[in-house]
Every structure is written in C-alpha cells, then in structure tokens.
XYZ file of C-alpha atoms in Angstrom:
472
model
C -21.654 70.160 163.622
C -22.185 73.724 162.460
C -25.683 74.794 161.432
C -26.437 75.190 157.748
C -29.183 76.944 155.899
C -31.697 75.045 153.897
C -29.897 75.832 150.592
C -26.530 74.479 151.512
C -26.473 70.842 150.452
C -24.183 68.510 152.506
C -23.944 65.229 150.812
C -21.958 62.594 152.754
C -21.905 58.980 153.466
C -24.605 57.171 151.480
C -26.882 54.520 153.067
C -29.411 52.639 151.021
C -32.489 51.171 152.584
C -35.571 49.714 150.646
C -34.320 51.399 147.454
C -34.138 54.824 149.172
C -30.989 56.822 149.434
C -30.097 58.589 152.707
C -26.925 60.659 153.396
C -25.338 60.561 156.857
C -23.871 63.970 158.205
C -20.258 64.619 158.435
C -17.946 67.596 159.003
C -15.142 66.419 156.785
C -15.794 68.789 153.994
C -12.845 68.746 151.445
C -14.503 71.016 148.762
C -17.505 72.657 147.176
C -19.305 72.149 143.938
C -21.094 75.295 142.918
C -23.806 74.952 140.213
C -23.098 78.141 138.335
C -25.342 78.175 135.199
C -28.028 77.508 135.927
C -27.571 78.542 139.447
C -28.212 76.167 142.212
C -27.375 75.351 145.843
C -23.736 75.015 146.773
C -22.752 71.424 147.566
C -20.428 70.530 150.281
C -18.268 67.481 149.249
C -17.399 64.815 151.687
C -17.953 61.594 149.713
C -14.716 60.203 148.262
C -16.541 59.572 145.051
C -19.277 61.986 144.177
C -21.235 61.640 140.871
C -23.058 64.182 138.774
C -25.417 63.420 135.965
C -29.113 63.132 134.986
C -29.753 59.774 136.627
C -31.855 59.809 139.736
C -28.906 57.593 141.298
C -26.323 60.329 140.753
C -25.189 62.145 143.991
C -26.078 65.425 142.275
C -28.913 65.102 139.585
C -28.788 67.671 136.685
C -32.378 68.761 136.050
C -33.606 69.888 132.746
C -34.667 73.229 134.189
C -33.860 75.376 137.251
C -36.522 78.053 137.898
C -36.873 79.765 134.485
C -33.507 78.700 133.252
C -33.247 75.573 131.031
C -30.108 73.518 130.925
C -28.889 73.754 127.317
C -28.433 70.315 125.563
C -29.909 68.468 128.539
C -30.724 65.568 126.406
C -26.965 65.166 125.574
C -25.931 64.770 129.270
C -25.056 61.310 130.406
C -26.756 59.498 133.303
C -23.401 59.861 135.081
C -21.626 62.755 133.380
C -18.667 62.963 135.616
C -17.259 61.917 139.143
C -15.273 63.885 141.706
C -12.753 61.552 143.270
C -10.696 62.311 146.361
C -7.541 60.470 147.108
C -4.148 61.256 148.952
C -2.908 63.393 146.089
C -5.973 65.633 145.705
C -9.452 65.866 144.048
C -9.727 64.560 140.467
C -12.560 64.860 137.926
C -13.158 61.625 136.096
C -15.139 61.967 132.737
C -17.805 59.203 132.509
C -19.798 60.893 129.842
C -20.511 60.077 126.124
C -20.516 63.681 124.942
C -17.687 65.293 126.782
C -16.808 67.012 130.085
C -14.607 70.053 130.059
C -12.309 71.569 132.758
C -11.335 75.096 132.005
C -12.643 74.548 128.393
C -10.301 71.509 127.775
C -11.760 68.068 127.132
C -11.017 65.509 129.788
C -11.939 62.481 127.645
C -13.978 59.404 128.677
C -12.634 57.339 131.392
C -9.738 59.928 131.980
C -8.936 62.015 134.977
C -7.616 65.652 135.660
C -6.506 66.976 138.994
C -8.619 69.807 140.026
C -7.593 73.149 141.216
C -9.380 75.806 143.255
C -11.822 77.651 141.026
C -11.629 75.169 138.113
C -14.609 75.618 135.855
C -16.556 72.620 134.634
C -18.461 72.478 131.430
C -20.948 69.735 130.440
C -21.232 68.805 126.720
C -20.170 72.387 125.814
C -16.490 73.564 125.949
C -17.169 77.259 126.446
C -19.962 76.775 129.127
C -19.444 77.082 132.807
C -21.890 74.887 134.550
C -20.029 74.122 137.799
C -17.111 75.639 139.721
C -15.035 73.469 141.935
C -13.654 75.107 145.156
C -11.374 73.751 147.743
C -12.685 74.008 151.313
C -9.583 75.934 152.668
C -10.482 79.626 152.870
C -7.528 80.565 155.065
C -6.510 83.496 153.118
C -9.735 85.336 154.052
C -10.712 86.690 157.470
C -12.940 84.465 159.673
C -15.481 87.435 159.763
C -15.955 86.862 155.936
C -15.816 83.050 155.809
C -18.364 82.438 158.473
C -20.861 84.080 156.206
C -19.582 83.566 152.705
C -17.526 81.061 150.671
C -15.114 82.952 148.230
C -14.817 81.546 144.719
C -13.277 82.884 141.519
C -12.241 86.367 140.594
C -14.872 88.164 138.522
C -12.726 91.281 137.705
C -10.560 94.023 138.708
C -10.880 97.790 138.877
C -9.170 100.873 140.222
C -10.850 100.386 143.616
C -10.172 96.631 144.082
C -10.875 93.033 143.103
C -14.276 91.612 142.710
C -14.850 87.844 143.627
C -17.686 85.562 143.192
C -18.990 84.515 146.583
C -21.615 82.280 147.996
C -23.683 83.275 150.926
C -23.743 80.183 153.315
C -27.109 80.832 154.789
C -29.178 80.379 151.585
C -26.497 79.636 148.894
C -27.189 82.930 147.173
C -24.489 83.937 144.716
C -22.977 87.379 145.394
C -20.090 89.663 144.232
C -17.503 90.477 146.880
C -15.443 93.692 146.294
C -12.179 93.537 148.102
C -10.651 96.924 148.782
C -7.242 97.008 150.215
C -6.934 100.073 152.492
C -3.231 100.646 151.646
C -4.061 100.821 147.918
C -7.295 103.067 147.999
C -7.794 106.178 150.134
C -10.903 105.713 152.314
C -12.858 108.677 153.664
C -11.818 109.686 157.302
C -15.277 108.947 158.278
C -14.962 105.354 157.297
C -14.163 104.012 160.651
C -15.835 100.859 161.745
C -18.946 102.262 163.274
C -19.579 104.646 160.450
C -18.975 102.000 157.776
C -21.865 99.793 159.471
C -24.105 102.826 159.628
C -23.485 103.515 155.867
C -24.151 99.899 155.059
C -27.368 99.970 157.070
C -28.435 103.066 155.109
C -27.441 101.761 151.658
C -29.144 98.427 152.317
C -32.433 100.205 152.632
C -32.071 101.904 149.285
C -33.564 99.749 146.458
C -34.066 100.435 142.868
C -34.387 97.790 140.141
C -31.397 99.202 138.108
C -29.078 99.568 141.027
C -26.760 96.822 142.300
C -27.955 96.133 145.970
C -25.339 96.467 148.706
C -25.911 93.339 150.766
C -23.283 93.734 153.587
C -19.941 95.091 154.531
C -17.094 93.514 156.586
C -14.030 95.487 157.674
C -10.799 94.364 159.002
C -7.713 96.608 159.905
C -6.364 96.102 156.357
C -9.220 95.489 154.071
C -12.859 96.470 153.470
C -15.139 93.720 151.895
C -18.307 94.913 150.236
C -20.956 92.373 149.585
C -23.059 93.108 146.507
C -25.930 91.624 144.485
C -24.550 89.555 141.469
C -25.465 90.455 138.012
C -23.845 87.865 135.768
C -24.808 89.089 132.275
C -21.421 90.959 131.759
C -20.726 94.550 131.533
C -22.374 97.085 129.144
C -18.790 97.715 127.979
C -18.471 94.172 126.595
C -22.022 94.417 124.937
C -20.742 97.735 123.141
C -17.530 96.046 121.850
C -19.724 92.958 120.767
C -22.404 95.227 118.952
C -20.216 98.231 117.971
C -23.305 100.529 118.155
C -26.911 100.257 119.187
C -30.012 100.882 117.197
C -31.490 104.181 118.569
C -34.596 102.552 120.093
C -32.358 99.889 121.754
C -30.017 102.624 123.127
C -33.079 104.411 124.412
C -34.288 101.339 126.307
C -30.882 100.878 128.078
C -30.388 104.603 128.579
C -33.903 105.121 130.194
C -33.008 102.604 132.867
C -29.664 104.110 133.560
C -31.111 107.686 133.857
C -33.962 106.285 136.181
C -31.442 104.679 138.461
C -29.220 107.772 138.650
C -32.211 110.096 139.173
C -33.134 107.839 142.021
C -29.841 107.970 143.728
C -29.429 111.636 143.173
C -32.830 111.978 145.013
C -31.260 110.146 147.936
C -28.172 112.614 147.736
C -25.878 109.889 146.550
C -23.549 110.565 143.530
C -21.823 107.957 141.675
C -18.770 109.952 140.285
C -17.314 107.167 138.238
C -20.075 106.250 135.780
C -18.776 104.273 132.719
C -19.877 101.237 130.759
C -17.733 98.985 132.860
C -19.830 99.973 135.878
C -23.191 99.185 134.184
C -23.947 95.571 134.307
C -26.476 93.287 132.566
C -28.548 91.013 134.688
C -28.420 88.266 132.141
C -27.417 87.571 128.668
C -30.939 87.474 127.375
C -31.018 90.193 124.844
C -34.892 90.197 124.647
C -34.903 91.303 128.190
C -32.081 93.677 128.706
C -32.282 94.748 132.364
C -29.260 96.773 133.519
C -27.932 97.505 136.922
C -25.510 100.118 137.901
C -22.655 99.034 140.341
C -20.558 100.861 142.853
C -23.171 103.589 143.440
C -22.466 103.444 147.161
C -18.757 103.293 146.977
C -18.488 107.102 147.157
C -19.608 106.671 150.719
C -16.402 104.776 151.576
C -13.763 105.777 149.038
C -12.143 109.239 148.838
C -12.922 109.911 145.288
C -11.097 113.303 145.496
C -7.900 111.489 146.097
C -8.860 108.552 143.873
C -9.559 110.836 140.874
C -6.417 112.923 141.447
C -4.437 109.815 141.217
C -6.367 108.519 138.244
C -4.088 107.477 135.440
C -6.497 106.026 132.947
C -8.627 107.778 130.241
C -10.490 110.856 131.374
C -12.973 110.040 128.569
C -16.098 109.889 131.016
C -14.922 112.472 133.535
C -16.721 115.849 133.670
C -14.705 118.971 133.035
C -15.079 120.270 136.510
C -13.514 116.974 137.825
C -10.412 117.557 135.662
C -10.356 121.145 136.592
C -10.365 120.166 140.236
C -7.400 117.791 139.682
C -5.375 120.692 138.571
C -6.547 123.196 141.189
C -6.773 120.607 144.083
C -10.138 122.021 145.063
C -12.273 118.813 144.569
C -15.504 121.035 144.396
C -18.049 119.400 142.232
C -21.556 118.037 142.606
C -24.052 115.497 141.273
C -23.867 117.049 137.867
C -20.656 115.146 137.144
C -22.690 112.046 136.709
C -24.847 113.765 134.095
C -21.772 114.532 131.900
C -20.696 110.944 132.073
C -24.269 109.815 131.121
C -23.905 111.992 127.958
C -20.550 110.391 127.056
C -22.203 106.962 127.534
C -25.173 107.952 125.400
C -22.822 109.272 122.703
C -21.122 105.882 122.519
C -24.196 103.854 122.542
C -25.592 105.727 119.621
C -22.594 105.964 117.316
C -20.155 103.287 118.632
C -17.289 105.762 119.112
C -16.217 107.980 121.971
C -16.661 111.695 121.596
C -12.997 112.732 122.206
C -10.219 111.689 120.176
C -6.927 110.736 122.006
C -5.054 111.151 118.664
C -6.022 114.732 118.154
C -3.242 116.605 116.453
C -3.658 119.838 118.498
C -5.403 119.032 121.691
C -4.867 116.588 124.562
C -7.870 114.444 125.725
C -8.120 116.583 128.902
C -8.201 119.798 126.932
C -10.874 118.464 124.547
C -12.988 117.537 127.530
C -12.601 120.828 129.396
C -13.216 122.714 126.187
C -16.306 120.610 125.368
C -14.676 120.058 121.972
C -16.719 117.265 120.423
C -18.902 117.020 117.242
C -21.338 114.812 115.499
C -19.749 113.498 112.257
C -22.426 112.896 109.542
C -20.760 109.578 108.720
C -21.819 108.255 112.155
C -24.734 110.409 113.105
C -26.729 110.938 109.801
C -29.407 108.432 110.839
C -29.694 109.598 114.431
C -32.596 111.741 115.404
C -32.198 115.476 116.338
C -33.807 114.752 119.711
C -31.005 112.271 120.590
C -28.374 114.692 119.476
C -29.970 117.334 121.565
C -30.087 115.134 124.714
C -26.308 114.340 124.289
C -25.502 118.015 123.814
C -27.431 119.113 126.936
C -25.808 116.544 129.081
C -22.339 117.195 127.725
C -22.611 120.868 128.670
C -19.189 122.270 130.151
C -21.078 124.473 132.591
C -22.596 122.228 135.200
C -25.252 124.911 136.029
C -26.488 124.660 132.518
C -26.181 120.865 132.275
C -29.444 118.782 132.651
C -30.054 117.089 135.889
C -31.335 113.591 136.067
C -34.954 114.450 136.756
C -34.854 116.792 133.631
C -33.123 114.225 131.468
C -35.945 111.721 132.239
C -38.540 114.184 130.609
C -36.476 115.219 127.750
C -38.331 114.664 124.391
C -36.180 111.846 123.344
C -36.800 109.836 126.601
C -40.522 110.825 126.636
C -41.327 107.806 124.500
C -44.179 106.001 126.005
C -43.543 102.694 124.284
C -39.993 102.545 125.368
C -40.904 103.701 129.024
C -43.494 100.947 129.151
C -40.888 98.352 128.028
C -38.350 99.758 130.487
C -40.971 99.652 133.307
C -41.861 96.172 132.534
C -38.289 95.046 132.855
C -37.685 97.079 135.964
C -40.877 96.197 137.700
C -42.427 93.044 136.040
C -44.963 92.544 138.826
C -46.449 96.008 138.519
C -49.129 97.039 136.261
C -48.833 100.951 135.849
C -48.150 103.857 133.723
C -44.465 104.939 133.622
C -43.712 107.563 136.135
C -40.653 109.831 136.972
C -39.991 111.592 140.343
C -39.911 115.002 138.701
C -42.922 117.110 139.800
C -45.379 118.216 137.210
C -44.787 121.865 137.866
C -41.101 121.235 136.963
C -42.201 119.866 133.504
C -43.281 123.152 132.208
C -40.073 124.884 133.185
C -38.040 122.071 131.607
C -39.979 122.237 128.337
C -38.430 125.744 127.843
C -34.909 124.332 128.458
C -35.227 122.025 125.691
C -36.122 124.757 123.184
C -32.741 126.478 123.828
C -30.249 126.381 121.015
C -27.631 123.651 121.472
C -24.734 126.121 121.410
C -26.347 128.194 124.383
C -26.805 125.051 126.332
C -23.286 124.115 125.880
C -21.855 127.528 127.067
C -21.304 128.847 123.484
C -19.563 125.643 122.151
C -21.302 124.651 118.967
C -21.852 120.919 118.770
C -23.399 120.124 115.352
C -23.283 117.468 112.664
C -19.990 117.667 110.761
C -18.923 115.939 107.561
C -16.170 113.306 107.752
C-alpha cells in the first residue's frame, strides 16, 4: 500500500470493538471527498456506504469550527446529513437530512438519491454554499508526474495563459491552484527547457512576500507546463470592484498599499509582472474586515514569452502601458519594470471612481490611441470627493514617458500612501505576528529626492498632457 501523509484520511472497512471504531486499510479507493469550506483533509473513499454528519458515529464528523473558520448554520446540520453510496452504476449521494443537502445548488430531498459526477459540489443546509467537493479517483487525463503528488479537482478559472484548477497536495492535503499551460497555445521562452524551468522554480520558491502568491512547484511534460501555486480562495479584485462599483478612498488606499508593496518587492528582485490587472489580484478570503490581497502570476514572466503573448493580445489594452502598445506596432519589445507602474495607475483610477480611465466608445480616438496619448481626465461627477493627493498619485503613475513615471519604491512614499494609520493596518494584515512600524525598502536618502518629484505640476509629470478635473 502506498504511503500517505498525516493529512490524507483513508477511511475503509469499519470494525467496532468495545464501542470503539477502527478502520482497516484498503487500496480500493473509488473517489475523494474534499472538505472545501471550511478546508479540511482530503478523504479517500473506500466504504460502499460513507456517512457525513455531526454525529460522532458518522464516518466523517462535521465539527462546529475548523481552525478559525466556523461552520455556518452548524446547529441545523443533521446527525447524519448525507451518505455516499457506491454500487455497480456509480456513486450516489443520499440525502438523510432534515434541512437539506444540495448538489450543485439543487436540493436532493430527504431519502432521495442523485448520481454524482466528478467535481460535483455539495452544500449542507445552504443551496449556494460549497462545503464539499466529490472527485472520482480516476486521474488518467493527467501525467503521472502530477498525480503522484497532487489530486486535480475542479476548474477555478481560465486566462490567456492557461486554465487554473483546484488541486490537493497528497502529502499534507493542502489545497493549491494548478495553472495548466499548453505549450502549443502559449509561447514559452527559449530558455524554458526542463533544467532551466526547475532552476527558475527553485529561485521563485525562495521569494516570499505576504501579498504575492507563492509558487510551490512546477512540473513539465513535453506538451504542458503545470505551475503549482498557493491558493487564495476569496475571489478576484475584479469581482470585488463589480460588487462594490467603487471603493471609499481609505478602503482603496488599504488595498493599494498592499499591491504596491508587493510590486516594489518583486521589482527589487528584478522580476516584472507585465500583466497586472484586477483579475490577477486575489483576495485571501471573503472577510471584508481583513482584506488581505495577493498578486498572482508574478513569476509567469520567467516562463512565458510576454513579447509574443502581448503581440497576439486580442483583449482590451485598458491596463497596458503606452510603451507596450508601441512595441506591438514596432516589434521591438523594449520596455522595463515601469510597465507595471502604469498598470497600477489604471487599477487605482478604477478603485477610486469605479470606471476605467479610457473610453472604448470615444468618438474620435481608438482605445489604443487614448492610451498612447495619455488622454484621460478626472470628471468632476466622479472625482469631486477624491483628494488631490490621490489624483496626483494616479497622474504620476499614468505618465506616458516611463522615465518620468514613478517607480514602485517612489510610489510607496508618495504623500497619499504616507498615511501611518493605513500603513499600520496594512502591515498588520500582511505580517500579523510582527509588531513593528511600517517600513519600505526605499533608502532614506531617496526620500528627499522623491519629495521634489511630488511637487512637480501634474502636466509636467505626464509629459505635457494635462490631466485635471473636468465637468461632466
């Protein structure tokens, strides 16, 4: 029998002695049950009837609290909420509850059964909740190099560079995100041969920042690159923007300080993101009182040829810096870390007013021309309540000339972000176990030089383009 880590629970044939329950080992695993929210160890299913509920006699007992996460509506859970039953046809879920068990948000109904499929989502007492995920044990569609270490579950999302799947590390049952990049669909850098990929992974694994998604591992086959990433399951900043429309200024500042802190750290390690946008900024949880963010795909530029990727980019250029768009036309591909700073300016603009700075329906200019001209404004109807310091930071980030555009270290000491209360809140989120004053990596001697930069007129910072409040 294969060895398993302490967090992979194998429940098999039950033996009762003196009121105590024992489980005998078996290798006949037909599926997995993954406690998703709250997170828990992945369970290997072997028993032909496997029960879940709050009773101590259930094969899997639902507890009122796991770590710091409480099981919502725990008191409504039945002693035996549901059972997983295997027969010749397949695996069925049988609802044995009083308050409802849901499969893919559809009520099963007391004493009724539903045939389960791979990645079916199970909710307990709540139709919209995902408490468990059922997975077949057959993982043949994935290479053995991956399935030896990870069980692949449901799809989390798709992007220009590949598909992201939920995964579970078998060694300790840690949930991870697995980014699957098909080589024939995405141009990889010539240096991305097997040896170099492993070297890059080793380097990137050593880089840790509380607001950067950690790269855990990478597995390469002749056709596919699998990048294993830390999982942040609070959703995308993009979805939060859609939900809230716009952020209060101090709220935006708390998010943005974390984002800039992460970018400054990565730039100090000579790593540029090149594809910053709200979809690539994730929330650790859905707890709005503690909005810790994490930037994902920061190490992707080490593997993916972004020059080719951006040349073939067919979506909106809303977040791309002017020099990136120029390079697409000229074919030069020459630009540096400052492309990230322009993207940060666009993100901040959207956080503060709820709208993008460039209008795809502009009667005279294409979106690309608006970006390359730096043709944006601050309509009074949307910006009247926003501080001049915030507008100044947006302007100095969205400066067409990258030589005049703020760097990440400079942005961190801009007067708008030099808010001690916000910095302390952000640092408490990023480093909850450290009791110290907020710090940036910029040297004190740089601060005096930076202060003069912030006194420049906005139109000078933006290469002559005046970006001021306008009436609309």
